[in-house]
Short mmCIF file of N, CA and C in Angstrom, two decimals:
data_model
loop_
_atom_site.label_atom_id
_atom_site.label_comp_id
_atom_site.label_asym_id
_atom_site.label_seq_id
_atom_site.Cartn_x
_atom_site.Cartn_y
_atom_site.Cartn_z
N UNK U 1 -33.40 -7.01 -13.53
CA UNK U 1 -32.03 -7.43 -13.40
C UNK U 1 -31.36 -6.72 -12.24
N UNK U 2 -31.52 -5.66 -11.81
CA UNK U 2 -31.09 -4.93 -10.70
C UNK U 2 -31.58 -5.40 -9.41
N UNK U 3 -32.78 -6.28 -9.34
CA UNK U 3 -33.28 -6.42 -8.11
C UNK U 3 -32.31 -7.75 -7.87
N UNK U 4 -31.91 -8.37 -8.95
CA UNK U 4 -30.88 -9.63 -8.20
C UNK U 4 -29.62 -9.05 -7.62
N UNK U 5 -29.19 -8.14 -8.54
CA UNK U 5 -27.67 -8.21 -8.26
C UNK U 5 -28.06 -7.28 -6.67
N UNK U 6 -29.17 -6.74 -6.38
CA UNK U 6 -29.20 -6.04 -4.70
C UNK U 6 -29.51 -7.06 -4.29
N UNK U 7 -30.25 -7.96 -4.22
CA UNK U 7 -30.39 -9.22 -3.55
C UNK U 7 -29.04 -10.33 -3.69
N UNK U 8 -28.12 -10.04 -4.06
CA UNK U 8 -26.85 -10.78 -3.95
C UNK U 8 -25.95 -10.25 -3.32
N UNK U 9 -25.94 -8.58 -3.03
CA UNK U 9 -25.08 -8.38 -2.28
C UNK U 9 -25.77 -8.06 -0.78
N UNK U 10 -27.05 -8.60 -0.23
CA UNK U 10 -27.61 -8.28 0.19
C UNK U 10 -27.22 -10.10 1.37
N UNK U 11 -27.07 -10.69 0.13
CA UNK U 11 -27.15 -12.08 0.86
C UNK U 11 -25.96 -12.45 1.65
N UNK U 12 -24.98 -11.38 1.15
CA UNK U 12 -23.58 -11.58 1.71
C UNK U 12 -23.15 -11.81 3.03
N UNK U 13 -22.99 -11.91 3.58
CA UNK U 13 -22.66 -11.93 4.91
C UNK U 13 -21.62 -11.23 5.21
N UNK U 14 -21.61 -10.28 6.37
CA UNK U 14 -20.71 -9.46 7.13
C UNK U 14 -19.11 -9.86 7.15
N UNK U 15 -17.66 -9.29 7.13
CA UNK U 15 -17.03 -9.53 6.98
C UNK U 15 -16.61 -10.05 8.60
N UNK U 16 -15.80 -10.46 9.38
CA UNK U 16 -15.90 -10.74 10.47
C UNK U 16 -14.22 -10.32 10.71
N UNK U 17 -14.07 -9.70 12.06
CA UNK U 17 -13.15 -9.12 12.07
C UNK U 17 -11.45 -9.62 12.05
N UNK U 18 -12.26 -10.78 12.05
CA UNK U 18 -10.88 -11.99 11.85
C UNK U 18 -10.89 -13.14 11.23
N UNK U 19 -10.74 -14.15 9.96
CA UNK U 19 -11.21 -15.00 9.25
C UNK U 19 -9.75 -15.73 8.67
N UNK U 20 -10.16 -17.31 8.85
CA UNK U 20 -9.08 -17.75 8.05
C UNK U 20 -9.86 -18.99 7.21
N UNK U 21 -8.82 -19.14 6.03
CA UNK U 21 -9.21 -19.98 4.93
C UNK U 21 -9.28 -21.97 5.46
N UNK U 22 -8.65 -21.83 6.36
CA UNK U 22 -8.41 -23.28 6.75
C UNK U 22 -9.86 -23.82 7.65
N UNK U 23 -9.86 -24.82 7.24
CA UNK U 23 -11.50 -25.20 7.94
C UNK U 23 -11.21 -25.88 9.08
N UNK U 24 -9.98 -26.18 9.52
CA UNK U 24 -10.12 -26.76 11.23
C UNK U 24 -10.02 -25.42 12.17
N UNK U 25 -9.80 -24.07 11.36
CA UNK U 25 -9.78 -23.42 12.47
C UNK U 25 -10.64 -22.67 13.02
N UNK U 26 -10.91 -21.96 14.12
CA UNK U 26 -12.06 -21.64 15.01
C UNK U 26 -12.89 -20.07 14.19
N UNK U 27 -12.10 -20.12 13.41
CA UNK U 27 -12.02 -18.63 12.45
C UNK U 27 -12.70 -18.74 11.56
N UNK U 28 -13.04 -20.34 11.03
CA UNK U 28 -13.25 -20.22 9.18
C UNK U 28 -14.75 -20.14 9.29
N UNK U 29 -15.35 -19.34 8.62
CA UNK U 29 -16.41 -19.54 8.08
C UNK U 29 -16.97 -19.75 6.60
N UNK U 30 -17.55 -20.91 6.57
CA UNK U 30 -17.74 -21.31 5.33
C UNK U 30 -18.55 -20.07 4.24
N UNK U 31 -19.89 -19.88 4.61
CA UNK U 31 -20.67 -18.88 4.01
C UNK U 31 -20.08 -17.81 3.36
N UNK U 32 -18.82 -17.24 4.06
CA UNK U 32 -18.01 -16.44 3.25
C UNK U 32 -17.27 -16.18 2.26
N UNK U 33 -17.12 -18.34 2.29
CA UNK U 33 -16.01 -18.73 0.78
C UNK U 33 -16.69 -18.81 -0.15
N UNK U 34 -17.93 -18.43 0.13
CA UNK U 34 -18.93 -18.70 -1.20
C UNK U 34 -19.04 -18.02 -1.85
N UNK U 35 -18.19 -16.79 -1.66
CA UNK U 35 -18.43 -15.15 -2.71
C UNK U 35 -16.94 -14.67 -2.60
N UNK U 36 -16.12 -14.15 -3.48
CA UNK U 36 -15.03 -13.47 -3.94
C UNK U 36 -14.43 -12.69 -2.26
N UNK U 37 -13.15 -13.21 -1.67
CA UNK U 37 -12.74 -11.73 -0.56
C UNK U 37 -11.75 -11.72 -1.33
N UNK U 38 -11.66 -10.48 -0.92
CA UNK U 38 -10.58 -9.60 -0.95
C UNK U 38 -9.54 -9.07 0.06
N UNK U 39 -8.28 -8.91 -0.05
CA UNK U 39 -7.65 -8.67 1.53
C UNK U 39 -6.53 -7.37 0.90
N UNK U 40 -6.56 -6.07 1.41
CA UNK U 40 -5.53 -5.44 1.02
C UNK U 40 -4.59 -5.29 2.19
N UNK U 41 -3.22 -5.06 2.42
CA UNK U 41 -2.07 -4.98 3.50
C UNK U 41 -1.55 -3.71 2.88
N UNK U 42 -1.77 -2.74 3.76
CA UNK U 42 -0.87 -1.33 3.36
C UNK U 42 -1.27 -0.53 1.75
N UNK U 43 -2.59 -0.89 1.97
CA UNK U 43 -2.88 -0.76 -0.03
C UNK U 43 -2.47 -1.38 -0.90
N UNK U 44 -1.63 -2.66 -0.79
CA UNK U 44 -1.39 -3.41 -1.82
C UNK U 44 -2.26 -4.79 -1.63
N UNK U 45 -3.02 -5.02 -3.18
CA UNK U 45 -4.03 -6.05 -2.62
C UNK U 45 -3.03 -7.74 -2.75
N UNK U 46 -3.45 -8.49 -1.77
CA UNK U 46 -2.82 -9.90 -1.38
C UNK U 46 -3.82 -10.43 -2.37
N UNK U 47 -2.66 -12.05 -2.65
CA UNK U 47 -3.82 -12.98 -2.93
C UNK U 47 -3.50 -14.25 -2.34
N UNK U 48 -2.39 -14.05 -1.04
CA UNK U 48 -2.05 -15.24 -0.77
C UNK U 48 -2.39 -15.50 0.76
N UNK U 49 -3.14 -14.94 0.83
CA UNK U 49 -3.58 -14.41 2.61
C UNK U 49 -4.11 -16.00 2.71
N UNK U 50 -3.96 -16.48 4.23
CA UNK U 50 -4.53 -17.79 4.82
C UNK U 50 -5.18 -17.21 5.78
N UNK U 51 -4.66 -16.20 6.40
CA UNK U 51 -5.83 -15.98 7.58
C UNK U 51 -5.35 -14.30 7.94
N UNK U 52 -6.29 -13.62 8.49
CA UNK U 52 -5.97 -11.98 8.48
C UNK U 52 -7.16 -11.57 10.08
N UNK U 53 -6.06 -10.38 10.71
CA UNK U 53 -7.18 -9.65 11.58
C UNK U 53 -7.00 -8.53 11.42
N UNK U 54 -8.08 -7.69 11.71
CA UNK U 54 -8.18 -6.28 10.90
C UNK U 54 -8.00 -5.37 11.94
N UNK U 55 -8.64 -6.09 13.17
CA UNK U 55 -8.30 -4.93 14.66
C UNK U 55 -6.75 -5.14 14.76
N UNK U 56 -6.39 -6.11 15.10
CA UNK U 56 -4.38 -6.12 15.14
C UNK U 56 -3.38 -5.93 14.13
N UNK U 57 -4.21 -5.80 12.94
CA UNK U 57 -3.49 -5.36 12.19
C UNK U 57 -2.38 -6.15 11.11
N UNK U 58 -2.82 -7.73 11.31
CA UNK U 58 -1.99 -8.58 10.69
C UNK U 58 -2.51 -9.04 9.89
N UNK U 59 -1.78 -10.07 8.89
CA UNK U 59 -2.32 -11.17 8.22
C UNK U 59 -1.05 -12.15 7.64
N UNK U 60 -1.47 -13.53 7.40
CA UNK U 60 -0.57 -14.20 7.57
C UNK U 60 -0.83 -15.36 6.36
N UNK U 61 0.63 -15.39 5.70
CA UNK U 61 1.03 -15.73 4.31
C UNK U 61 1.71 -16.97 4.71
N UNK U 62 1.25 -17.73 3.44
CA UNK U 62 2.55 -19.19 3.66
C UNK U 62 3.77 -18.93 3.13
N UNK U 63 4.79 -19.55 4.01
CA UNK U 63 5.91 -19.31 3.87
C UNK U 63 6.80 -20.55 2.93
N UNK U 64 7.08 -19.57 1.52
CA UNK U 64 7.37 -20.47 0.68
C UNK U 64 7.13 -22.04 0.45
N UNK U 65 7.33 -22.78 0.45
CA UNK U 65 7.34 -24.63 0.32
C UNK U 65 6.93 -25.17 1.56
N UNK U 66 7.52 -24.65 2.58
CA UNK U 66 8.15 -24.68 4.04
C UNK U 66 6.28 -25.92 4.47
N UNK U 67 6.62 -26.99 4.97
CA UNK U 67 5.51 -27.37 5.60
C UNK U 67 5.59 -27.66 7.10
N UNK U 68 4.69 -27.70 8.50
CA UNK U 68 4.93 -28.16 9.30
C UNK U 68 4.61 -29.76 9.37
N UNK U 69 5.04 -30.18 10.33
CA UNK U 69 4.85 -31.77 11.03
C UNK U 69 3.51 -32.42 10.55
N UNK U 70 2.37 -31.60 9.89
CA UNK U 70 1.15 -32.05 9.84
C UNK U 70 0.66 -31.88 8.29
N UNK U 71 1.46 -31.24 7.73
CA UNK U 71 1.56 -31.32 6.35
C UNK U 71 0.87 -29.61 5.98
N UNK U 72 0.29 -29.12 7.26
CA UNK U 72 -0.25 -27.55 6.85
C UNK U 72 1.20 -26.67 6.66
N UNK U 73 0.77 -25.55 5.68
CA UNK U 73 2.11 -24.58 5.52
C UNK U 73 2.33 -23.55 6.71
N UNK U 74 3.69 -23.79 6.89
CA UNK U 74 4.40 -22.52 7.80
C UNK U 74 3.82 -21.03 7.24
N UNK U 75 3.29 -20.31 8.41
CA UNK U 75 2.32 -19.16 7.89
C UNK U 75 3.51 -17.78 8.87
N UNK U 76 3.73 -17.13 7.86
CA UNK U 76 4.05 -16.06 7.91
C UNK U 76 3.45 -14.34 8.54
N UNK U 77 3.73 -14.14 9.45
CA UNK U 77 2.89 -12.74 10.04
C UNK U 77 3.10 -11.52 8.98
N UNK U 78 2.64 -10.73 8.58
CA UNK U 78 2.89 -9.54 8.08
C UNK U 78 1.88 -8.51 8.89
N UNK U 79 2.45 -7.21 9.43
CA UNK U 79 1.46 -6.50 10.00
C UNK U 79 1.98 -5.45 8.85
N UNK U 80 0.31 -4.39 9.13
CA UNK U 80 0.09 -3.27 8.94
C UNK U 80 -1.28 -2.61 8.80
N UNK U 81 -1.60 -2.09 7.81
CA UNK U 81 -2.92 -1.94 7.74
C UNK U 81 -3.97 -3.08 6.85
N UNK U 82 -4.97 -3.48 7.46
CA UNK U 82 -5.47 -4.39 6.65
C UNK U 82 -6.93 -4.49 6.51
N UNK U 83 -7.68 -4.53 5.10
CA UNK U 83 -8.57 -3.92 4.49
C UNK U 83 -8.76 -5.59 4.30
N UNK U 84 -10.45 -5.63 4.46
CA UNK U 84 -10.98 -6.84 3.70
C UNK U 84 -12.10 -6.47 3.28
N UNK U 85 -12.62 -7.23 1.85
CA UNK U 85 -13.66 -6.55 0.97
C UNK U 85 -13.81 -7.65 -0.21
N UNK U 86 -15.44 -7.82 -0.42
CA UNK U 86 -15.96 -8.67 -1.30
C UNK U 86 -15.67 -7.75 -2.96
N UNK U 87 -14.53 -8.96 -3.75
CA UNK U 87 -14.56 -8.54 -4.98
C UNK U 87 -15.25 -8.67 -5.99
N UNK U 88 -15.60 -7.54 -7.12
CA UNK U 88 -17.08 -7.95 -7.88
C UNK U 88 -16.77 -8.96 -8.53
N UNK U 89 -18.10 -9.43 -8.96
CA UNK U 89 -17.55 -10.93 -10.17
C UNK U 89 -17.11 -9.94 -11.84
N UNK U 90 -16.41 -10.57 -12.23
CA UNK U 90 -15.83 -10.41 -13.66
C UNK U 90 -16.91 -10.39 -14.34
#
């Protein structure tokens, strides 16, 4: 039973230093949505992150209801420190 769960986190793929949830953008990678992330901002963990970079220091939240012209949500900047990390399964 131990040799799967190292062979599952083994299969993971690298976090990439910049990733967003939306699939038209140049950022998303699929392989990654296939396992639990995690995103913390300043030590408090997010769960509403759309897209985050870890070298600049941002990540960016939809902004309430708010939609643009194309029906995607108005995304919000928040900087500070930002931590991304695969969460265990329950």
């Amino acid at each position: 039973m131990t040799d799967t769960t190292t062979q599952d986190t083994a299969a993971r793929p690298d976090l990439p230093d910049r990733l967003c949830t939306n699939p038209r953008s140049p950022h998303y990678v699929a392989a990654i949505f296939e396992h639990d992330v995690g995103i913390r901002l300043n030590g408090k963990q997010r769960f509403d992150v759309e897209e985050y970079c870890i070298s600049e220091g941002w990540v960016k939240v939809a902004a309430a209801k708010a939609l643009d012209r194309r029906g995607q949500p108005l995304l919000m900047t928040l900087k500070g420190k930002v931590e991304a990390f695969y969460t265990e399964p329950a």
